[in-house]
Short mmCIF file of C-alpha atoms in Angstrom, two decimals:
data_model
loop_
_atom_site.label_atom_id
_atom_site.label_comp_id
_atom_site.label_asym_id
_atom_site.label_seq_id
_atom_site.Cartn_x
_atom_site.Cartn_y
_atom_site.Cartn_z
CA MET S 1 -28.12 -83.65 -62.83
CA ALA S 2 -26.27 -80.32 -62.93
CA LYS S 3 -23.45 -78.60 -64.73
CA LYS S 4 -20.44 -77.23 -62.89
CA CYS S 5 -21.02 -73.60 -62.11
CA GLY S 6 -18.32 -72.67 -59.63
CA LEU S 7 -16.91 -70.18 -62.16
CA TYR S 8 -20.29 -68.66 -62.80
CA ALA S 9 -20.72 -67.77 -59.15
CA LEU S 10 -17.80 -65.37 -59.47
CA ALA S 11 -19.79 -62.99 -61.63
CA SER S 12 -22.61 -62.69 -59.13
CA LEU S 13 -20.09 -62.01 -56.38
CA GLY S 14 -18.66 -59.10 -58.35
CA ILE S 15 -15.27 -60.65 -59.05
CA LEU S 16 -15.58 -60.63 -62.83
CA ILE S 17 -15.39 -57.42 -64.82
CA GLY S 18 -18.26 -54.99 -65.13
CA ILE S 19 -20.44 -54.91 -68.19
CA LEU S 20 -19.52 -52.33 -70.82
CA THR S 21 -21.41 -51.52 -73.99
CA PRO S 22 -20.62 -49.21 -76.90
CA ASP S 23 -23.58 -47.01 -76.02
CA THR S 24 -23.47 -46.92 -72.21
CA LYS S 25 -20.99 -46.22 -69.45
CA ALA S 26 -19.57 -49.01 -67.39
CA GLN S 27 -21.78 -50.34 -64.65
CA GLU S 28 -20.43 -49.41 -61.23
CA GLU S 29 -20.88 -53.02 -60.16
CA PRO S 30 -21.51 -56.22 -62.10
CA LEU S 31 -25.17 -57.15 -62.33
CA SER S 32 -26.40 -59.94 -60.08
CA TYR S 33 -27.62 -63.18 -61.60
CA THR S 34 -31.17 -62.24 -60.60
CA GLU S 35 -30.97 -58.93 -62.47
CA GLN S 36 -29.29 -60.51 -65.51
CA ASN S 37 -32.11 -63.05 -65.62
CA ARG S 38 -34.79 -60.40 -65.16
CA GLN S 39 -33.39 -58.09 -67.85
CA ALA S 40 -33.08 -60.92 -70.35
CA MET S 41 -36.64 -62.18 -69.84
CA LEU S 42 -38.03 -58.65 -69.83
CA THR S 43 -36.28 -57.94 -73.13
CA CYS S 44 -37.90 -61.04 -74.65
CA TRP S 45 -41.35 -60.07 -73.35
CA ARG S 46 -41.00 -56.58 -74.80
CA PHE S 47 -39.88 -58.09 -78.11
CA MET S 48 -43.02 -60.24 -78.25
CA GLN S 49 -45.32 -57.34 -77.37
CA GLY S 50 -43.65 -55.11 -79.94
CA TRP S 51 -44.07 -57.56 -82.78
CA LEU S 52 -47.65 -58.42 -81.85
CA GLN S 53 -48.54 -54.80 -82.56
CA HIS S 54 -47.56 -55.38 -86.18
CA THR S 55 -49.64 -58.46 -86.96
CA ASP S 56 -51.76 -58.41 -90.10
CA PRO S 57 -55.31 -57.37 -89.05
CA LYS S 58 -56.98 -60.03 -91.20
CA THR S 59 -54.81 -63.09 -90.62
CA GLY S 60 -53.05 -62.35 -87.34
CA LEU S 61 -49.73 -63.36 -88.92
CA ILE S 62 -46.56 -61.33 -88.50
CA PRO S 63 -44.84 -59.80 -91.53
CA ARG S 64 -41.40 -60.78 -92.74
CA ASN S 65 -40.07 -57.29 -92.00
CA LEU S 66 -41.53 -54.02 -90.73
CA LYS S 67 -40.31 -51.59 -93.42
CA ARG S 68 -41.17 -53.69 -96.46
CA ASP S 69 -41.98 -57.29 -97.38
CA PHE S 70 -45.39 -57.32 -95.69
CA TYR S 71 -45.94 -61.02 -96.07
CA TRP S 72 -45.55 -64.19 -94.04
CA ASN S 73 -42.96 -66.63 -95.30
CA ALA S 74 -41.55 -69.92 -94.06
CA LYS S 75 -37.82 -69.29 -94.30
CA ASP S 76 -37.88 -66.04 -92.30
CA ALA S 77 -41.09 -65.07 -90.45
CA ALA S 78 -41.93 -68.67 -89.58
CA ALA S 79 -38.39 -69.92 -89.03
CA ASP S 80 -36.65 -67.09 -87.21
CA ASN S 81 -39.21 -64.84 -85.54
CA TYR S 82 -42.50 -66.56 -84.77
CA PRO S 83 -41.08 -69.60 -82.89
CA PHE S 84 -39.34 -67.40 -80.35
CA MET S 85 -42.45 -65.34 -79.84
CA VAL S 86 -44.00 -68.71 -78.98
CA LEU S 87 -41.24 -69.61 -76.55
CA THR S 88 -41.27 -66.16 -75.01
CA SER S 89 -45.00 -66.50 -74.40
CA PHE S 90 -44.43 -69.89 -72.74
CA PHE S 91 -42.22 -68.25 -70.12
CA THR S 92 -43.86 -64.85 -69.77
CA ASP S 93 -47.54 -65.04 -70.80
CA GLN S 94 -49.37 -68.35 -70.80
CA GLN S 95 -52.55 -66.74 -72.18
CA GLN S 96 -50.64 -65.71 -75.29
CA PHE S 97 -49.03 -69.15 -75.48
CA THR S 98 -52.29 -71.11 -75.39
CA GLY S 99 -54.24 -68.52 -77.40
CA PRO S 100 -52.80 -66.30 -80.17
CA MET S 101 -49.59 -68.27 -80.63
CA ARG S 102 -51.45 -71.51 -81.31
CA THR S 103 -53.93 -69.66 -83.49
CA MET S 104 -51.05 -68.31 -85.56
CA LEU S 105 -49.80 -71.87 -86.10
CA GLU S 106 -53.25 -73.01 -87.23
CA THR S 107 -53.61 -69.99 -89.50
CA GLU S 108 -50.30 -70.36 -91.28
CA GLN S 109 -51.11 -73.97 -92.09
CA ARG S 110 -54.62 -73.15 -93.30
CA LEU S 111 -53.52 -70.26 -95.51
CA CYS S 112 -49.92 -70.99 -96.50
CA ASN S 113 -49.68 -74.72 -97.25
CA ARG S 114 -49.35 -74.94 -101.02
CA VAL S 115 -47.84 -78.27 -102.09
CA GLY S 116 -49.06 -80.77 -99.54
CA ARG S 117 -47.92 -79.34 -96.23
CA LEU S 118 -45.09 -77.28 -97.73
CA PRO S 119 -45.84 -73.57 -97.14
CA ASP S 120 -45.42 -70.66 -99.53
CA ASP S 121 -45.24 -66.88 -99.09
CA TYR S 122 -48.59 -65.27 -98.18
CA LEU S 123 -49.00 -61.61 -99.22
CA PHE S 124 -51.13 -59.54 -96.84
CA SER S 125 -52.19 -56.90 -99.39
CA THR S 126 -53.91 -59.50 -101.61
CA GLN S 127 -54.60 -62.16 -98.97
CA SER S 128 -53.19 -64.73 -101.37
CA PHE S 129 -49.92 -66.36 -102.35
CA ARG S 130 -47.17 -63.97 -103.40
CA THR S 131 -46.44 -65.86 -106.63
CA GLN S 132 -48.79 -67.34 -109.19
CA GLN S 133 -47.04 -70.70 -109.29
CA PRO S 134 -45.15 -72.59 -106.59
CA GLU S 135 -41.43 -73.20 -107.00
CA LEU S 136 -40.49 -76.55 -105.49
CA ASP S 137 -36.89 -75.75 -104.50
CA ALA S 138 -38.02 -72.57 -102.76
CA LEU S 139 -40.75 -74.48 -100.90
CA ILE S 140 -38.26 -77.12 -99.76
CA PHE S 141 -35.80 -74.46 -98.62
CA GLY S 142 -38.47 -72.58 -96.67
CA ALA S 143 -39.78 -75.72 -95.01
CA SER S 144 -36.26 -76.85 -94.11
CA GLU S 145 -35.53 -73.48 -92.48
CA TYR S 146 -38.83 -73.58 -90.58
CA VAL S 147 -38.04 -77.06 -89.27
CA LYS S 148 -34.43 -76.59 -88.22
CA ASP S 149 -34.32 -72.95 -87.13
CA GLY S 150 -37.72 -72.76 -85.48
CA LEU S 151 -39.70 -75.92 -84.86
CA LEU S 152 -36.76 -78.07 -83.77
CA PRO S 153 -35.72 -75.72 -80.94
CA LEU S 154 -39.38 -75.46 -79.87
CA THR S 155 -39.61 -79.24 -79.73
CA GLU S 156 -36.38 -79.45 -77.72
CA TRP S 157 -38.06 -77.37 -75.01
CA LEU S 158 -41.78 -78.18 -75.32
CA GLY S 159 -41.47 -81.87 -76.15
CA PRO S 160 -42.88 -84.18 -78.85
CA ASP S 161 -46.56 -83.76 -77.96
CA SER S 162 -46.87 -80.08 -78.84
CA PRO S 163 -48.65 -78.95 -82.04
CA TRP S 164 -45.35 -77.43 -83.19
CA ALA S 165 -43.71 -80.88 -83.11
CA THR S 166 -46.60 -82.23 -85.19
CA ARG S 167 -46.07 -79.45 -87.73
CA MET S 168 -42.36 -80.24 -87.86
CA LEU S 169 -42.84 -83.95 -88.53
CA GLY S 170 -45.34 -83.17 -91.29
CA LEU S 171 -42.92 -80.82 -92.99
CA LEU S 172 -40.07 -83.33 -92.81
CA GLU S 173 -42.27 -85.99 -94.36
CA ASP S 174 -43.34 -83.75 -97.24
CA ILE S 175 -39.82 -82.44 -97.87
CA TRP S 176 -38.71 -85.99 -98.53
CA LYS S 177 -41.89 -86.85 -100.40
CA HIS S 178 -40.74 -84.31 -102.98
CA ALA S 179 -37.04 -85.28 -103.09
CA HIS S 180 -36.14 -84.83 -106.75
CA ILE S 181 -32.39 -84.30 -107.08
CA LYS S 182 -30.44 -87.29 -108.37
CA THR S 183 -27.20 -88.05 -106.57
CA GLU S 184 -24.75 -90.93 -106.13
CA THR S 185 -26.75 -91.97 -103.05
CA GLY S 186 -30.25 -91.60 -104.51
CA LEU S 187 -32.90 -88.87 -104.67
CA VAL S 188 -32.52 -86.09 -102.10
CA PRO S 189 -34.45 -82.84 -101.61
CA SER S 190 -31.32 -80.65 -101.91
CA THR S 191 -27.55 -80.84 -102.13
CA SER S 192 -26.89 -77.30 -100.87
CA HIS S 193 -24.73 -77.19 -97.77
CA GLU S 194 -27.44 -75.23 -95.97
CA VAL S 195 -30.49 -77.40 -96.66
CA ALA S 196 -28.67 -80.73 -96.55
CA GLY S 197 -27.00 -79.71 -93.30
CA GLU S 198 -30.32 -78.69 -91.79
CA MET S 199 -31.85 -81.97 -92.89
CA MET S 200 -29.11 -84.07 -91.32
CA GLN S 201 -29.53 -82.23 -88.03
CA SER S 202 -33.32 -82.55 -88.06
CA LEU S 203 -33.47 -86.12 -89.33
CA SER S 204 -30.90 -87.35 -86.82
CA ARG S 205 -32.80 -85.88 -83.87
CA MET S 206 -36.16 -87.05 -85.18
CA TYR S 207 -34.83 -90.59 -85.46
CA TRP S 208 -33.92 -90.51 -81.79
CA MET S 209 -37.24 -88.93 -80.84
CA THR S 210 -39.50 -91.26 -82.85
CA GLY S 211 -37.43 -94.40 -83.40
CA GLU S 212 -38.56 -94.42 -87.06
CA ASP S 213 -35.86 -95.91 -89.29
CA ALA S 214 -36.83 -93.71 -92.24
CA PHE S 215 -35.34 -90.68 -90.51
CA LYS S 216 -32.08 -92.50 -89.86
CA GLU S 217 -31.77 -93.81 -93.41
CA ARG S 218 -32.41 -90.36 -94.89
CA ALA S 219 -29.78 -88.83 -92.63
CA PHE S 220 -27.31 -91.54 -93.68
CA GLN S 221 -28.16 -90.99 -97.35
CA LEU S 222 -27.17 -87.34 -97.13
CA ALA S 223 -24.12 -88.09 -94.99
CA ALA S 224 -22.88 -90.66 -97.52
CA TYR S 225 -23.28 -88.09 -100.30
CA TYR S 226 -20.79 -85.81 -98.54
CA PHE S 227 -18.47 -88.23 -96.76
CA GLU S 228 -18.09 -90.57 -99.71
CA HIS S 229 -18.41 -88.25 -102.72
CA HIS S 230 -18.46 -84.50 -101.98
CA LEU S 231 -16.62 -83.67 -98.76
CA PRO S 232 -17.22 -79.97 -98.04
CA THR S 233 -13.51 -79.29 -97.56
CA GLN S 234 -12.66 -80.71 -101.01
CA THR S 235 -14.24 -77.71 -102.73
CA ASP S 236 -13.01 -74.20 -103.53
CA HIS S 237 -15.62 -72.57 -101.28
CA LEU S 238 -16.75 -73.46 -97.79
CA SER S 239 -18.86 -71.03 -95.78
CA LEU S 240 -18.21 -71.13 -92.06
CA ASP S 241 -21.05 -68.63 -91.69
CA ASP S 242 -24.82 -68.94 -91.94
CA HIS S 243 -26.14 -70.34 -95.25
CA GLY S 244 -23.41 -72.93 -95.54
CA CYS S 245 -21.92 -73.89 -92.18
CA GLU S 246 -25.02 -76.00 -91.43
CA VAL S 247 -23.40 -78.91 -93.24
CA ILE S 248 -20.61 -79.11 -90.63
CA SER S 249 -22.98 -79.60 -87.71
CA GLY S 250 -25.28 -81.79 -89.81
CA LEU S 251 -22.49 -84.19 -90.70
CA SER S 252 -21.39 -84.38 -87.07
CA GLU S 253 -24.90 -85.40 -85.94
CA ALA S 254 -25.26 -88.03 -88.67
CA TYR S 255 -21.75 -89.25 -87.79
CA TYR S 256 -22.73 -89.59 -84.13
CA LEU S 257 -25.87 -91.47 -85.16
CA ALA S 258 -23.76 -93.85 -87.23
CA ALA S 259 -21.45 -94.47 -84.26
CA GLN S 260 -24.45 -95.59 -82.21
CA LYS S 261 -26.47 -97.46 -84.84
CA ALA S 262 -24.19 -98.31 -87.77
CA PRO S 263 -20.59 -98.86 -86.58
CA LYS S 264 -19.38 -99.82 -90.05
CA LYS S 265 -20.53 -96.49 -91.44
CA HIS S 266 -18.89 -94.69 -88.54
CA ALA S 267 -15.60 -96.43 -89.28
CA LEU S 268 -15.95 -95.76 -93.03
CA TRP S 269 -16.67 -92.07 -92.52
CA ARG S 270 -14.11 -91.43 -89.76
CA PRO S 271 -11.19 -90.40 -92.03
CA ALA S 272 -13.39 -87.94 -93.94
CA MET S 273 -14.91 -86.52 -90.76
CA HIS S 274 -11.50 -85.90 -89.22
CA ALA S 275 -10.09 -84.54 -92.48
CA MET S 276 -12.90 -81.99 -92.69
CA LEU S 277 -12.42 -80.74 -89.13
CA ASP S 278 -8.63 -80.70 -89.41
CA CYS S 279 -8.88 -78.64 -92.58
CA ILE S 280 -11.09 -76.08 -90.83
CA LEU S 281 -8.56 -75.81 -87.99
CA GLU S 282 -5.75 -75.34 -90.48
CA VAL S 283 -7.37 -72.83 -92.82
CA GLY S 284 -10.44 -71.39 -91.13
CA ILE S 285 -9.43 -69.95 -87.75
CA ASP S 286 -7.40 -66.98 -86.50
CA SER S 287 -4.89 -66.92 -83.66
CA LYS S 288 -7.67 -66.46 -81.07
CA GLY S 289 -9.67 -69.40 -82.38
CA LEU S 290 -12.41 -67.38 -84.08
CA MET S 291 -13.46 -68.50 -87.54
CA TYR S 292 -13.45 -66.62 -90.84
CA MET S 293 -16.63 -66.18 -92.86
CA SER S 294 -15.48 -68.40 -95.73
CA VAL S 295 -12.42 -70.24 -97.00
CA ASP S 296 -11.08 -71.99 -100.09
CA PRO S 297 -10.16 -75.42 -98.64
CA LYS S 298 -8.65 -76.70 -101.89
CA ARG S 299 -6.04 -73.96 -102.02
CA GLY S 300 -5.80 -73.43 -98.28
CA LYS S 301 -6.80 -69.78 -98.54
CA ILE S 302 -9.10 -67.43 -96.68
CA LYS S 303 -11.84 -66.00 -98.90
CA LYS S 304 -13.61 -63.62 -96.52
CA ARG S 305 -11.65 -62.47 -93.48
CA GLU S 306 -14.56 -61.10 -91.48
CA ARG S 307 -15.18 -63.33 -88.44
CA THR S 308 -18.36 -65.34 -88.44
CA ASP S 309 -20.79 -65.10 -85.56
CA ASN S 310 -21.46 -68.79 -86.17
CA TRP S 311 -18.08 -69.86 -84.79
CA GLY S 312 -19.67 -71.57 -81.78
CA TYR S 313 -22.10 -73.49 -83.95
CA ASN S 314 -19.17 -74.96 -85.87
CA TYR S 315 -17.30 -75.83 -82.71
CA ASN S 316 -20.26 -77.99 -81.68
CA ALA S 317 -19.06 -80.46 -84.29
CA PHE S 318 -15.55 -80.41 -82.81
CA ALA S 319 -16.99 -80.99 -79.33
CA LEU S 320 -19.13 -83.88 -80.49
CA VAL S 321 -16.48 -85.64 -82.56
CA GLY S 322 -13.69 -84.83 -80.10
CA LYS S 323 -15.45 -86.65 -77.31
CA LEU S 324 -16.84 -89.44 -79.49
CA ASP S 325 -13.54 -90.34 -81.12
CA ASN S 326 -11.26 -89.16 -78.27
CA ILE S 327 -9.46 -86.44 -80.25
CA PRO S 328 -7.81 -84.07 -77.72
CA ARG S 329 -6.86 -81.45 -80.35
CA TYR S 330 -10.52 -80.75 -81.05
CA ILE S 331 -11.29 -80.17 -77.38
CA ASP S 332 -8.14 -78.07 -77.02
CA ALA S 333 -9.32 -75.87 -79.90
CA ILE S 334 -12.60 -75.23 -78.08
CA GLN S 335 -10.93 -74.35 -74.81
CA HIS S 336 -8.54 -72.06 -76.68
CA VAL S 337 -11.29 -69.98 -78.31
CA LEU S 338 -13.27 -69.75 -75.07
CA ASP S 339 -10.25 -68.64 -73.04
CA ASN S 340 -9.45 -65.92 -75.58
CA LEU S 341 -12.92 -64.45 -76.13
CA MET S 342 -12.38 -61.33 -74.05
CA ARG S 343 -9.62 -60.33 -76.45
CA SER S 344 -12.39 -59.83 -79.02
CA LYS S 345 -15.05 -58.46 -76.69
CA ASP S 346 -15.94 -55.49 -78.90
CA TYR S 347 -15.91 -57.31 -82.22
CA PRO S 348 -18.73 -55.94 -84.44
CA TRP S 349 -20.56 -59.22 -85.08
CA GLU S 350 -22.65 -58.83 -88.25
CA ASN S 351 -22.05 -55.07 -88.14
CA ASN S 352 -23.06 -54.83 -84.48
CA SER S 353 -26.50 -56.31 -85.19
CA ALA S 354 -28.73 -58.03 -82.66
CA ASP S 355 -28.66 -61.17 -84.80
CA GLY S 356 -24.86 -61.16 -84.81
CA PHE S 357 -24.65 -60.77 -81.04
CA ALA S 358 -27.31 -63.46 -80.57
CA ASP S 359 -25.66 -66.12 -82.74
CA ALA S 360 -22.21 -65.52 -81.26
CA LEU S 361 -23.59 -65.61 -77.73
CA GLU S 362 -25.64 -68.76 -78.28
CA GLY S 363 -22.62 -70.63 -79.60
CA CYS S 364 -20.64 -69.59 -76.54
CA LEU S 365 -23.37 -70.63 -74.08
CA ASN S 366 -23.62 -74.09 -75.59
CA LEU S 367 -19.88 -74.60 -75.30
CA ILE S 368 -19.37 -73.28 -71.76
CA ASN S 369 -22.20 -75.57 -70.69
CA ARG S 370 -19.60 -78.27 -71.28
CA TYR S 371 -16.25 -76.45 -71.05
CA PRO S 372 -16.36 -73.77 -68.31
CA SER S 373 -14.12 -70.74 -68.80
CA GLU S 374 -13.81 -67.55 -66.76
CA GLN S 375 -13.02 -65.56 -69.86
CA ALA S 376 -15.96 -66.97 -71.78
CA THR S 377 -18.28 -66.30 -68.83
CA ALA S 378 -17.21 -62.66 -68.72
CA TRP S 379 -17.56 -62.39 -72.49
CA ALA S 380 -21.05 -63.90 -72.42
CA ASP S 381 -22.24 -61.37 -69.85
CA TYR S 382 -20.69 -58.53 -71.82
CA THR S 383 -22.19 -59.68 -75.11
CA ALA S 384 -25.64 -60.26 -73.61
CA GLN S 385 -25.69 -56.62 -72.53
CA ARG S 386 -24.65 -55.54 -76.03
CA LEU S 387 -27.58 -57.51 -77.38
CA ILE S 388 -30.05 -56.09 -74.87
CA ASN S 389 -28.91 -52.55 -75.67
CA VAL S 390 -29.92 -52.91 -79.32
CA GLN S 391 -33.61 -53.14 -78.38
CA ARG S 392 -35.70 -50.02 -78.94
CA ASP S 393 -38.22 -48.75 -76.41
CA SER S 394 -40.99 -50.15 -78.65
CA GLY S 395 -39.71 -53.66 -77.94
CA ILE S 396 -38.45 -54.10 -81.51
CA PHE S 397 -34.76 -54.88 -81.98
CA GLU S 398 -34.18 -53.96 -85.62
CA GLY S 399 -37.52 -54.59 -87.31
CA TRP S 400 -36.69 -57.68 -89.35
CA HIS S 401 -37.16 -61.41 -88.96
CA GLY S 402 -33.77 -61.81 -87.27
CA ASP S 403 -35.23 -60.13 -84.18
CA GLY S 404 -36.49 -63.52 -83.02
CA ASN S 405 -32.94 -64.81 -82.76
CA GLY S 406 -32.29 -62.19 -80.10
CA ALA S 407 -35.15 -63.56 -78.01
CA ARG S 408 -34.03 -67.16 -78.58
CA THR S 409 -30.57 -66.48 -77.23
CA LEU S 410 -31.67 -64.26 -74.35
CA ILE S 411 -33.99 -67.04 -73.16
CA MET S 412 -30.96 -69.34 -73.16
CA TYR S 413 -28.98 -66.70 -71.28
CA ALA S 414 -31.75 -66.20 -68.69
CA LEU S 415 -31.99 -69.96 -68.11
CA TRP S 416 -28.23 -70.13 -67.60
CA LYS S 417 -28.45 -67.51 -64.87
CA SER S 418 -31.35 -69.36 -63.20
CA GLN S 419 -29.89 -72.86 -63.80
CA GLY S 420 -32.98 -73.77 -65.82
CA THR S 421 -35.55 -72.59 -63.24
CA TYR S 422 -38.43 -70.21 -64.03
CA VAL S 423 -41.61 -69.00 -62.38
CA GLN S 424 -45.21 -69.01 -63.52
CA PRO S 425 -46.93 -66.67 -63.62
CA TRP S 426 -44.04 -64.47 -64.69
CA ARG S 427 -43.87 -60.77 -63.94
CA ALA S 428 -41.58 -58.05 -65.22
CA ASP S 429 -40.18 -57.39 -61.74
CA ILE S 430 -39.04 -60.98 -61.12
CA GLY S 431 -35.45 -62.15 -61.40
CA ILE S 432 -34.05 -65.60 -60.62
CA GLY S 433 -30.42 -66.34 -59.90
CA ALA S 434 -29.01 -69.77 -59.11
CA ASN S 435 -25.65 -71.40 -58.41
CA TRP S 436 -24.74 -75.06 -58.36
CA ASP S 437 -22.01 -76.11 -55.97
CA GLU S 438 -20.46 -79.29 -57.29
CA ARG S 439 -18.59 -80.01 -54.07
CA THR S 440 -21.63 -79.93 -51.79
CA GLN S 441 -24.13 -80.98 -54.47
CA THR S 442 -26.24 -77.98 -53.56
CA LEU S 443 -28.34 -75.66 -55.71
CA THR S 444 -28.91 -72.21 -54.22
CA ILE S 445 -31.71 -70.20 -55.81
CA THR S 446 -32.61 -66.58 -55.15
CA VAL S 447 -35.91 -65.20 -56.42
CA GLN S 448 -35.97 -61.42 -56.25
CA THR S 449 -39.05 -59.26 -56.85
CA GLN S 450 -40.06 -55.64 -56.41
CA TRP S 451 -43.46 -56.58 -54.99
CA PRO S 452 -44.93 -59.51 -53.05
CA TYR S 453 -45.47 -62.58 -55.21
CA THR S 454 -47.32 -65.90 -55.11
CA GLY S 455 -46.75 -68.54 -57.77
CA LYS S 456 -44.74 -71.64 -58.65
CA LEU S 457 -41.06 -72.22 -59.26
CA HIS S 458 -40.45 -74.70 -62.07
CA PHE S 459 -37.36 -76.81 -62.73
CA ASP S 460 -35.84 -78.08 -65.94
CA ARG S 461 -35.61 -81.78 -66.69
CA ALA S 462 -33.24 -83.89 -68.77
CA ARG S 463 -35.04 -83.00 -71.99
CA HIS S 464 -32.47 -84.67 -74.21
CA GLN S 465 -33.42 -87.96 -72.59
CA ARG S 466 -37.12 -87.51 -71.89
CA TYR S 467 -38.14 -85.77 -75.12
CA LEU S 468 -35.54 -86.75 -77.73
CA HIS S 469 -34.37 -90.07 -76.21
CA LEU S 470 -30.75 -89.19 -77.01
CA PRO S 471 -28.10 -91.54 -75.60
CA GLU S 472 -26.38 -88.44 -74.20
CA ASP S 473 -26.76 -84.69 -74.33
CA TYR S 474 -24.38 -84.22 -77.24
CA PRO S 475 -23.58 -80.67 -78.46
CA ARG S 476 -25.96 -79.47 -81.17
CA ILE S 477 -26.99 -76.20 -82.71
CA ASN S 478 -30.05 -74.34 -81.33
CA GLN S 479 -30.49 -76.68 -78.40
CA PHE S 480 -31.40 -75.16 -75.05
CA PRO S 481 -28.52 -76.17 -72.77
CA GLU S 482 -29.41 -78.13 -69.66
CA TRP S 483 -28.05 -76.86 -66.34
CA PHE S 484 -29.70 -78.19 -63.19
CA THR S 485 -32.20 -80.88 -64.17
CA LEU S 486 -34.57 -82.99 -62.12
CA THR S 487 -33.64 -86.64 -61.94
CA PRO S 488 -36.32 -89.39 -61.92
CA SER S 489 -36.67 -91.49 -58.75
CA THR S 490 -35.00 -88.85 -56.62
CA THR S 491 -36.03 -86.95 -53.53
CA TYR S 492 -34.84 -83.43 -52.76
CA GLN S 493 -34.26 -81.68 -49.47
CA ILE S 494 -35.39 -78.07 -49.78
CA ARG S 495 -34.86 -75.27 -47.32
CA MET S 496 -37.08 -72.35 -48.24
CA GLY S 497 -36.20 -69.14 -46.46
CA ASP S 498 -36.16 -69.74 -42.71
CA ASP S 499 -38.58 -72.68 -42.89
CA ASN S 500 -37.64 -76.17 -41.83
CA VAL S 501 -36.18 -78.51 -44.40
CA LYS S 502 -38.78 -80.28 -46.51
CA THR S 503 -38.40 -83.50 -48.48
CA ILE S 504 -40.02 -83.41 -51.94
CA THR S 505 -40.01 -85.98 -54.75
CA THR S 506 -39.17 -85.34 -58.39
CA LYS S 507 -42.79 -85.98 -59.35
CA GLU S 508 -43.97 -83.28 -56.97
CA LEU S 509 -41.36 -80.80 -58.20
CA GLU S 510 -42.30 -81.42 -61.82
CA ASN S 511 -45.66 -79.80 -61.08
CA GLY S 512 -43.90 -76.71 -59.75
CA LEU S 513 -42.88 -75.72 -56.25
CA PRO S 514 -45.34 -73.25 -54.66
CA ILE S 515 -43.55 -70.14 -53.44
CA VAL S 516 -44.65 -67.02 -51.60
CA ILE S 517 -42.42 -63.95 -51.53
CA PRO S 518 -43.36 -61.55 -48.77
CA GLU S 519 -42.86 -57.83 -48.47
CA ASP S 520 -39.08 -58.09 -48.16
CA ASN S 521 -39.19 -59.13 -51.85
CA SER S 522 -36.61 -61.90 -51.72
CA LEU S 523 -36.68 -65.64 -51.24
CA GLN S 524 -33.75 -68.02 -51.02
CA LEU S 525 -34.04 -71.77 -51.58
CA ILE S 526 -31.33 -74.34 -50.91
CA ILE S 527 -31.89 -77.64 -52.69
CA THR S 528 -29.92 -80.86 -52.29
CA PRO S 529 -30.78 -83.96 -54.32
CA HIS S 530 -30.71 -87.38 -52.71
CA ILE S 531 -31.14 -90.67 -54.53
CA ASP S 532 -34.20 -92.43 -53.15
CA SER S 533 -32.99 -95.99 -52.64
CA SER S 534 -36.49 -97.20 -51.77
CA ARG S 535 -37.72 -96.67 -55.34
#
């Protein structure tokens, strides 16, 4: 499978605009895909190395921040920073991935679990918990953040058999073991838009991954609480930003689950689902399609006019429901914001912070994976460079837990430029650029290096199907978009450099394609999939 990328090829050919940043002059020529990929991965590797220099000498855990708060905590260090050090190590340093990163996971469970498997803050100066007594709501919030922001994206890439997936399932189980808030739909762990939204996202995906009905029923319990009793747009405050907008995506995922597994619930909830999204379109967006930080839905007023960097996350819900229920106005709204992004190219997301650039860029990447746009493509390249330019020469972005979000999004950006391909072992001089031609059904890959190289080229697979068992790759927050993916029971014709065409099966490619790059430091591969009718 592959996504249409005819528009993306324009950038590598130099047709789209050059990359400008507030702190640098315009590039004389647009960067090639290979260089965009290389810079993004290199930035992530430097981020990982920078933060590893600040680990606690006794525990090996990273602190919440570098100027203060020298403790490990679930909602920040574990949720936002550590997981993307893990993912960075997967792509750039397998010794770190199989060694220190796994050790850190084992250590945080051994030292930080306080109520069952629910973790608490661990203070490095005392080598003990930061508070004398645990506070259940804080533990649930921290565990929910760790699951949704960190462990769920790791599982989407690494699969259900990794130790991080095991940690995630344990946390979900214990969060619900301690559900203590009475509602019209029964006991739930939280009714906050943030935690409940995170739970609906996580529970919905874990139902698909495991097939366990308990996850589905818990997701439906929370969805019923909002759809049937407390619709988020029937209040005087709705955040469209972080720490509140999670409920929008969460409800869309539970709604999709109902459409597949409980049609009566889907029909019951449809009016509320549409009413919520229509209200956001009416009150929550500007003329370019960007969303405000918060609104008062009851009175139809804007509460905070600053634009949220989470606009793309919210539009995931519009994309999902628009396709599911065939609502053209939702899809039109997405295309409108994408086609107008360059009009806001210098917007100071979260005060020009790396985290602001990262969240805005991630939302865009997930949408253009499904709705290509020349303007959005140009904006994504521009914003990626703004993000990269925040990084200091030490590898640190800004010295707080949000640094990990920069790495998360730059990995997504690098994989876009390479169409999901990557090499192992990785080196700092390697860049991969790829284009998919829908008309000829051909993937063209260029691997560029500064020095001769021997290794393996790896390809992405339909992870939504293989790992999560989703009926389709529906839009969802913090997923890693799929571009070119290997298809089971398929053979591929591969022309590597000037060599003759070779025929290789999916199974062989899943183990990595051996490549050798000689002294001219460049290798081109042309790959065409063919369905193997004999299988």
